[in-house]
mmCIF file of C-alpha atoms in Angstrom:
data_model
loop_
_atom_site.group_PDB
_atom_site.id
_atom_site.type_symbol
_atom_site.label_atom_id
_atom_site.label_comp_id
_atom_site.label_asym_id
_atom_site.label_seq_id
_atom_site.Cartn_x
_atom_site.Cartn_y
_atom_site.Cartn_z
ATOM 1 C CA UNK A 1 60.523 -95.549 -132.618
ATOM 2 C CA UNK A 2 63.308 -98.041 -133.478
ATOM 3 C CA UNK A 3 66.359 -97.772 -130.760
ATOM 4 C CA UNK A 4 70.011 -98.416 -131.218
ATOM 5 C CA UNK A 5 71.832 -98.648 -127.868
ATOM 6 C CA UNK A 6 75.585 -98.217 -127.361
ATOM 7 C CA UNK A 7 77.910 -99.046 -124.232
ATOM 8 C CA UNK A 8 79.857 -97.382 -123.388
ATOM 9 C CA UNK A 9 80.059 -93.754 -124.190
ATOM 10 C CA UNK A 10 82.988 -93.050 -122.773
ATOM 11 C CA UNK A 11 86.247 -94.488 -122.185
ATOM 12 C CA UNK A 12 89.729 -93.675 -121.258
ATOM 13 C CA UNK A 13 92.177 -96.919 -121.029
ATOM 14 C CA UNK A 14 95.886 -96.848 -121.276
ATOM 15 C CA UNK A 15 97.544 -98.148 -124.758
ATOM 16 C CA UNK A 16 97.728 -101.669 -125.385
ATOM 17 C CA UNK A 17 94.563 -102.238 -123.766
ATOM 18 C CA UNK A 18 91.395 -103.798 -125.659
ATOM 19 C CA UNK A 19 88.351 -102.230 -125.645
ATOM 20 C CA UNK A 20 84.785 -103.599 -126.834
ATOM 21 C CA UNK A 21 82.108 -101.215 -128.369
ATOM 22 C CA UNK A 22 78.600 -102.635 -127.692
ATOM 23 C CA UNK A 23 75.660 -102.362 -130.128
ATOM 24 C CA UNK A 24 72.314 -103.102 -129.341
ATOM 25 C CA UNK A 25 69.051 -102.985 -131.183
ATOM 26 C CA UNK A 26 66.207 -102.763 -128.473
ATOM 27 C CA UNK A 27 63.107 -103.466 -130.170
ATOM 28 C CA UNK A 28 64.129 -104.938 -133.534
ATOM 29 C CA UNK A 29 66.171 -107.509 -135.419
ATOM 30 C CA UNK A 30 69.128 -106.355 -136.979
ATOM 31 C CA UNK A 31 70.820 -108.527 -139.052
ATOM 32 C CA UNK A 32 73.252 -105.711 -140.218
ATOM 33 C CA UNK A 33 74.749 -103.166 -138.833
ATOM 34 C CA UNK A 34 77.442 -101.004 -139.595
ATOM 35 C CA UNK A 35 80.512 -99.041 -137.909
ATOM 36 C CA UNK A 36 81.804 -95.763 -138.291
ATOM 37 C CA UNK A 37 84.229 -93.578 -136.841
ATOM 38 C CA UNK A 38 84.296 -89.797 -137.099
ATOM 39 C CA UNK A 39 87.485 -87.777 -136.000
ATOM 40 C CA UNK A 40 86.650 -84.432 -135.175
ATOM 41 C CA UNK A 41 84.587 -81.776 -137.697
ATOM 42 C CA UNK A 42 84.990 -84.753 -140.065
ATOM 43 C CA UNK A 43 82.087 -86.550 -141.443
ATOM 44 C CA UNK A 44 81.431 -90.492 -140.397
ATOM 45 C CA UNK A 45 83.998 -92.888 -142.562
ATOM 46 C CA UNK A 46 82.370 -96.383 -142.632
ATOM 47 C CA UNK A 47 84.358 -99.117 -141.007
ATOM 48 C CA UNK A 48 82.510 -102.101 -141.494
ATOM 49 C CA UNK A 49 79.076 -103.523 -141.881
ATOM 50 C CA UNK A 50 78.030 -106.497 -139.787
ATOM 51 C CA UNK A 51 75.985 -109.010 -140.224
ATOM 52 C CA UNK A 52 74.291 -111.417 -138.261
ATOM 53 C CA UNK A 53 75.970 -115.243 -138.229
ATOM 54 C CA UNK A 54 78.929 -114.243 -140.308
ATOM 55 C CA UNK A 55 82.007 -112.168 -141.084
ATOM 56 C CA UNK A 56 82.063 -108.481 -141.446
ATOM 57 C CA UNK A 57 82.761 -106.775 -144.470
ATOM 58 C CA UNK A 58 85.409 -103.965 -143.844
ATOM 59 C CA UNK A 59 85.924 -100.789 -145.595
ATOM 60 C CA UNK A 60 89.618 -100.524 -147.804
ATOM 61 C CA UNK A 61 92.275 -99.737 -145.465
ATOM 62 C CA UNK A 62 90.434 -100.496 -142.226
ATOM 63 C CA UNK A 63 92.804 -103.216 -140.369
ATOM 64 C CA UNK A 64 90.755 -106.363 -139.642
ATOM 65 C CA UNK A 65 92.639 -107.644 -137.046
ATOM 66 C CA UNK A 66 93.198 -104.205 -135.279
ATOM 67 C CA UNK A 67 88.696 -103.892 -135.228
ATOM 68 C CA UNK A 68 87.531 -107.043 -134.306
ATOM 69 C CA UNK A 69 83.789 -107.503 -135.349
ATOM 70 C CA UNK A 70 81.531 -109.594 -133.832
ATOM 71 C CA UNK A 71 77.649 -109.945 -134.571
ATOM 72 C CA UNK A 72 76.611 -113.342 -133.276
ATOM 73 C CA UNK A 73 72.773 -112.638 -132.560
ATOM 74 C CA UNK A 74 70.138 -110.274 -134.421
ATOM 75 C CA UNK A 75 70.243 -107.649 -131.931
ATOM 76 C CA UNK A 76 73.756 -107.375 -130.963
ATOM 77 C CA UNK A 77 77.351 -106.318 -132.846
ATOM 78 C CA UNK A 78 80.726 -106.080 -130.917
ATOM 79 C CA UNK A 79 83.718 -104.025 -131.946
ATOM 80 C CA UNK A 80 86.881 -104.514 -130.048
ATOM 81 C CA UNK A 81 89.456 -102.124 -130.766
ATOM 82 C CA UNK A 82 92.577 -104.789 -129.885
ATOM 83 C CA UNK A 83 96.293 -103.355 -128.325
ATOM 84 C CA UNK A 84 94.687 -99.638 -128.992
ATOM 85 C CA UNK A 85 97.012 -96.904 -129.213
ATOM 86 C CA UNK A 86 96.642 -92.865 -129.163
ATOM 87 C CA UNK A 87 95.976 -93.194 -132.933
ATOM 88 C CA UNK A 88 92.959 -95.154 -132.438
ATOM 89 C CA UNK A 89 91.409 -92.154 -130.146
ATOM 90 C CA UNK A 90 88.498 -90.904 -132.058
ATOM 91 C CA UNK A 91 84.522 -91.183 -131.807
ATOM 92 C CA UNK A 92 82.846 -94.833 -132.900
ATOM 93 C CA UNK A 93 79.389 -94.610 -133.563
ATOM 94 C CA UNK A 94 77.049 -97.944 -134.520
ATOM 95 C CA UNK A 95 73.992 -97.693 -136.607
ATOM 96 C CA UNK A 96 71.730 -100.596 -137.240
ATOM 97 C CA UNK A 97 69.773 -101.230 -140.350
ATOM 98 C CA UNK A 98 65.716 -101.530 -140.466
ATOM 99 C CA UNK A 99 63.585 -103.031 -142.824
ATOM 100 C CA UNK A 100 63.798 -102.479 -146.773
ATOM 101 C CA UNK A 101 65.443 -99.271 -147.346
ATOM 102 C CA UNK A 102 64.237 -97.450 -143.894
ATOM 103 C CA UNK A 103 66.600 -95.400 -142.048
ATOM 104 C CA UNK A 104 69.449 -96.941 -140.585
ATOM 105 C CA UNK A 105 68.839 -95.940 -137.033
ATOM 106 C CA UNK A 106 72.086 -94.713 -135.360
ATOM 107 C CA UNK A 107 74.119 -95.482 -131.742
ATOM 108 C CA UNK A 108 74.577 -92.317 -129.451
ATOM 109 C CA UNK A 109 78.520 -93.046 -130.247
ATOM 110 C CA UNK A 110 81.389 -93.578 -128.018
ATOM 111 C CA UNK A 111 84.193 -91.786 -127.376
ATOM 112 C CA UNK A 112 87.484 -93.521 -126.927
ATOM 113 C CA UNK A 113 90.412 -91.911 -126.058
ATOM 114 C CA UNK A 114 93.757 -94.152 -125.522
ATOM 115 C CA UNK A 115 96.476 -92.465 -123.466
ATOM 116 C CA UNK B 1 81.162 -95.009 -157.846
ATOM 117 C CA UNK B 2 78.596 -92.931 -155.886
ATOM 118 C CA UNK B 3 79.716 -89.574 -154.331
ATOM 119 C CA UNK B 4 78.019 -87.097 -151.945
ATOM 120 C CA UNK B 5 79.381 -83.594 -152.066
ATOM 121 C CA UNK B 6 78.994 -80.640 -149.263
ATOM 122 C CA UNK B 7 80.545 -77.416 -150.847
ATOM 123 C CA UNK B 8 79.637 -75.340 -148.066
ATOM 124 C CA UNK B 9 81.571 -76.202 -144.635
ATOM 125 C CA UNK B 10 80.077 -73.465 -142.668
ATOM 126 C CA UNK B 11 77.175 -71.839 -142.280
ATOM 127 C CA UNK B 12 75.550 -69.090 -140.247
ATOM 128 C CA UNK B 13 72.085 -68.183 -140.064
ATOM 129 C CA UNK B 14 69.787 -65.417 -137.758
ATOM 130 C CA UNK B 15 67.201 -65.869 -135.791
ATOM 131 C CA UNK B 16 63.945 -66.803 -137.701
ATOM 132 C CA UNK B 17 65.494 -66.350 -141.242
ATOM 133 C CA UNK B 18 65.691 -68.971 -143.439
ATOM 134 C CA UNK B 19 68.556 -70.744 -145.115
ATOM 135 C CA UNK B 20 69.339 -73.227 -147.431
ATOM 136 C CA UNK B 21 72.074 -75.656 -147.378
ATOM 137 C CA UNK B 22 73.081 -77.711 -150.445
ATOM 138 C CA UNK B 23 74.275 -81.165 -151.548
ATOM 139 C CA UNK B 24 75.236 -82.652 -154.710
ATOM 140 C CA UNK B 25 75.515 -86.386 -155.493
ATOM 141 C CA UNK B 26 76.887 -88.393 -158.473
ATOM 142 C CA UNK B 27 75.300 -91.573 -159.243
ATOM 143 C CA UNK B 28 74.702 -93.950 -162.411
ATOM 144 C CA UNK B 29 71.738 -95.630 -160.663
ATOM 145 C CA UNK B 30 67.740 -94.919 -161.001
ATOM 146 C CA UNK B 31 66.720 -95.995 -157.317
ATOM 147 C CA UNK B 32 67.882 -94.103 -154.529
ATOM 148 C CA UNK B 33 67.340 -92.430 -151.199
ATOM 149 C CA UNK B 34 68.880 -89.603 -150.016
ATOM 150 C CA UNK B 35 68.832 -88.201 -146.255
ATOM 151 C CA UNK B 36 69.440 -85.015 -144.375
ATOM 152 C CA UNK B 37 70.958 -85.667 -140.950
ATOM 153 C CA UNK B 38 71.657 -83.476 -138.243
ATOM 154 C CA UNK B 39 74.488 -83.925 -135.351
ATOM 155 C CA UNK B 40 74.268 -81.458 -132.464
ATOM 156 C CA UNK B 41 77.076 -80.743 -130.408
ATOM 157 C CA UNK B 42 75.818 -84.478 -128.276
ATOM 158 C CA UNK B 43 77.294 -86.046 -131.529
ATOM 159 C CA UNK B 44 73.866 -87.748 -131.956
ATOM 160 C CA UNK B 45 72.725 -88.460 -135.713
ATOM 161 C CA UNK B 46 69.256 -87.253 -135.875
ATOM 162 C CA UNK B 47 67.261 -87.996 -138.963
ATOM 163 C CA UNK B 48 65.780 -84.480 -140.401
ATOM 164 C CA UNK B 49 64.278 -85.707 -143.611
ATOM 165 C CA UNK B 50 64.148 -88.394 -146.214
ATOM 166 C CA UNK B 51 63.915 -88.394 -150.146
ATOM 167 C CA UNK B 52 62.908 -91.128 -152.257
ATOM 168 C CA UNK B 53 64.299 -90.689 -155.757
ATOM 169 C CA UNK B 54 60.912 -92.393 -157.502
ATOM 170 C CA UNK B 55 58.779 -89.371 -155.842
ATOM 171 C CA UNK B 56 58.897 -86.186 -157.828
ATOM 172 C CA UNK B 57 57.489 -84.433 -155.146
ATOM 173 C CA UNK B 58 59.965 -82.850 -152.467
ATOM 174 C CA UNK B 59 59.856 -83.939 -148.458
ATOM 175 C CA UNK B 60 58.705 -81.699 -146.342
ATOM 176 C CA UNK B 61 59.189 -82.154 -142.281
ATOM 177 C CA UNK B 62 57.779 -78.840 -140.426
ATOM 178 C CA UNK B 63 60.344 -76.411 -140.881
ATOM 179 C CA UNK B 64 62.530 -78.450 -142.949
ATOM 180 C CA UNK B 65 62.295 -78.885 -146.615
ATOM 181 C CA UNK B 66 63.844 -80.295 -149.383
ATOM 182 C CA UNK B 67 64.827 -79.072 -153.144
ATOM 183 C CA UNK B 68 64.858 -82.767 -154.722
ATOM 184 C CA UNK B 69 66.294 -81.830 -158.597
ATOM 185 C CA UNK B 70 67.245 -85.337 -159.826
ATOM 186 C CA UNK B 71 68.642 -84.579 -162.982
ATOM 187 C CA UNK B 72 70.780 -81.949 -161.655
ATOM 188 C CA UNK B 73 71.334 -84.671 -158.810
ATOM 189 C CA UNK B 74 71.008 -81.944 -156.354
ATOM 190 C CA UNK B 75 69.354 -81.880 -152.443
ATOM 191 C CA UNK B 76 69.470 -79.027 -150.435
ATOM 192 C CA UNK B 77 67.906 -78.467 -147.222
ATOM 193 C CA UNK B 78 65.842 -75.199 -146.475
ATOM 194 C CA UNK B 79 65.204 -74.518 -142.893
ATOM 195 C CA UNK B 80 62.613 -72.056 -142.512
ATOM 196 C CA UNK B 81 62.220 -69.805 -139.311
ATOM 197 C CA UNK B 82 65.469 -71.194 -137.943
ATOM 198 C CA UNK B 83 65.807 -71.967 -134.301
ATOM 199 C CA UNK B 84 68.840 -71.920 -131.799
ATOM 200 C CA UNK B 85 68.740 -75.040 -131.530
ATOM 201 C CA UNK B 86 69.028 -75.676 -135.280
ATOM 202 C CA UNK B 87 72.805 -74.968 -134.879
ATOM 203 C CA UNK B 88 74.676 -78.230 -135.867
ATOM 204 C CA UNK B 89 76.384 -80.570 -138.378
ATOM 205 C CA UNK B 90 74.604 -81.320 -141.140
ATOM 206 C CA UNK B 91 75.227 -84.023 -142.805
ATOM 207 C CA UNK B 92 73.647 -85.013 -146.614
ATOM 208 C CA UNK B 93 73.288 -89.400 -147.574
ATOM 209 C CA UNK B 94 72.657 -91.386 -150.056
ATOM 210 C CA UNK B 95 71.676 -95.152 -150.424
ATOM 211 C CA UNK B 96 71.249 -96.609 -153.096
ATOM 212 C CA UNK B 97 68.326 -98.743 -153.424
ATOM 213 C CA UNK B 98 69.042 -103.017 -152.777
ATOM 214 C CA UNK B 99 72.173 -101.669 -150.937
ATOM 215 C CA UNK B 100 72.447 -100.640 -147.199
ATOM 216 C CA UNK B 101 75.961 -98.758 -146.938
ATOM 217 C CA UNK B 102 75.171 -94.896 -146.384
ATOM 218 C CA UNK B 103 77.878 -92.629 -148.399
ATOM 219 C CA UNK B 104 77.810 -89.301 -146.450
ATOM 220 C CA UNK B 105 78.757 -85.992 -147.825
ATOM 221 C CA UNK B 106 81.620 -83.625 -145.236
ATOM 222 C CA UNK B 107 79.059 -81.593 -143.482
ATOM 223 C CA UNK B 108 78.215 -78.169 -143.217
ATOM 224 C CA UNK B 109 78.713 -76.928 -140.024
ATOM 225 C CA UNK B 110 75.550 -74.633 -139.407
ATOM 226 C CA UNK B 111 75.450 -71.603 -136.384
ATOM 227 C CA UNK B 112 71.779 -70.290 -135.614
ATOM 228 C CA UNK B 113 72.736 -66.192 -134.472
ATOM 229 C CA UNK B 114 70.357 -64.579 -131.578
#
């Protein structure tokens, strides 16, 4: 089946530090994708959806120039959390979308944690 | 606008019984898709079972059915001769059709009891 890969799945920087989230479809083209974070026994809040050879589209109240978003070919997104602080800790996962109305097929998720 | 709602945040279930965990949505539109989804402690989103609002008929994935009511806009998920490894999140989604943005209901947090 369809696979989403995410790198990395864990990190630990210090604040002020930028960190990029990669997204990769393996064996399809996705020309969107999407971005969620989840803090803990919460459900996933969309961030932003992606898509291929232009701007993102971000959710109300997410900070566009805090989560850079960058999808510049049909199987791969960025998101770079810039200057991240303790506030930004929390667990980003990616899902990619397939054809027509199929599952989006989802990222394993990384955690960040900024100390 | 489109709402998914989880009324139950936890859940516990024994051995081999069955239970039934339900979601409500709110929508004006006719085309739609709603999704069960189940994260494990590993965080991963696993798909459990689909719904296509055209089909009157409810999904059915092994052990895991649905109760698709459409004009009661209601979904739940029956798991039948739960597992262990059952215990989870479970989330409930909707999409609407021509769309791609998931809007995901708060979970119900299920434990599976030896």
């Amino acid at each position: 089946g369809a696979v989403v890969s995410q790198h990395p799945s864990w990190v630990i920087c210090k604040s002020g530090t930028s960190v990029k989230i990669e997204c990769r479809s393996l064996d399809f083209q996705a020309t969107t994708m999407f971005w969620y974070r989840q803090f803990p026994k919460q459900s996933l809040m969309l961030m932003a959806t992606s898509n291929e050879g232009s701007k993102a589209t971000y959710e109300q109240g997410v900070e566009k120039d805090k989560f850079l978003i960058n999808h510049a070919s049909l199987t791969l997104s960025t998101l770079t959390v810039t200057s991240a602080h303790p506030e930004d800790s929390s667990f980003y996962i990616c899902s990619a979308n397939g054809q027509g109305n199929q599952p989006q097929h989802f990222g394993d998720g990384t955690r960040l944690s900024i100390l | 606008a489109q709402t998914v709602t989880q009324s139950q945040p936890e859940m516990s279930v024994q051995e081999a019984e069955t239970v039934t965990l339900s979601c409500t949505y709110d929508t004006s539109e006719n085309n739609y898709y709603l999704f069960w989804y189940k994260q494990p402690p590993s965080r991963q989103m696993i798909l459990v079972i689909r719904q296509e609002a055209y089909k009157q008929q409810n999904a059915t994935e092994n052990r895991f059915s649905v109760n698709f009511q459409k004009a009661a806009k209601s979904f739940s998920l029956k798991i039948s001769d739960s597992q262990l490894g059952d215990t989870a999140m479970y989330f409930c989604a909707f999409i609407s059709s021509g769309t791609y943005k998931y809007i995901f209901g708060t979970g119900t947090r299920l434990k599976v009891l030896a």
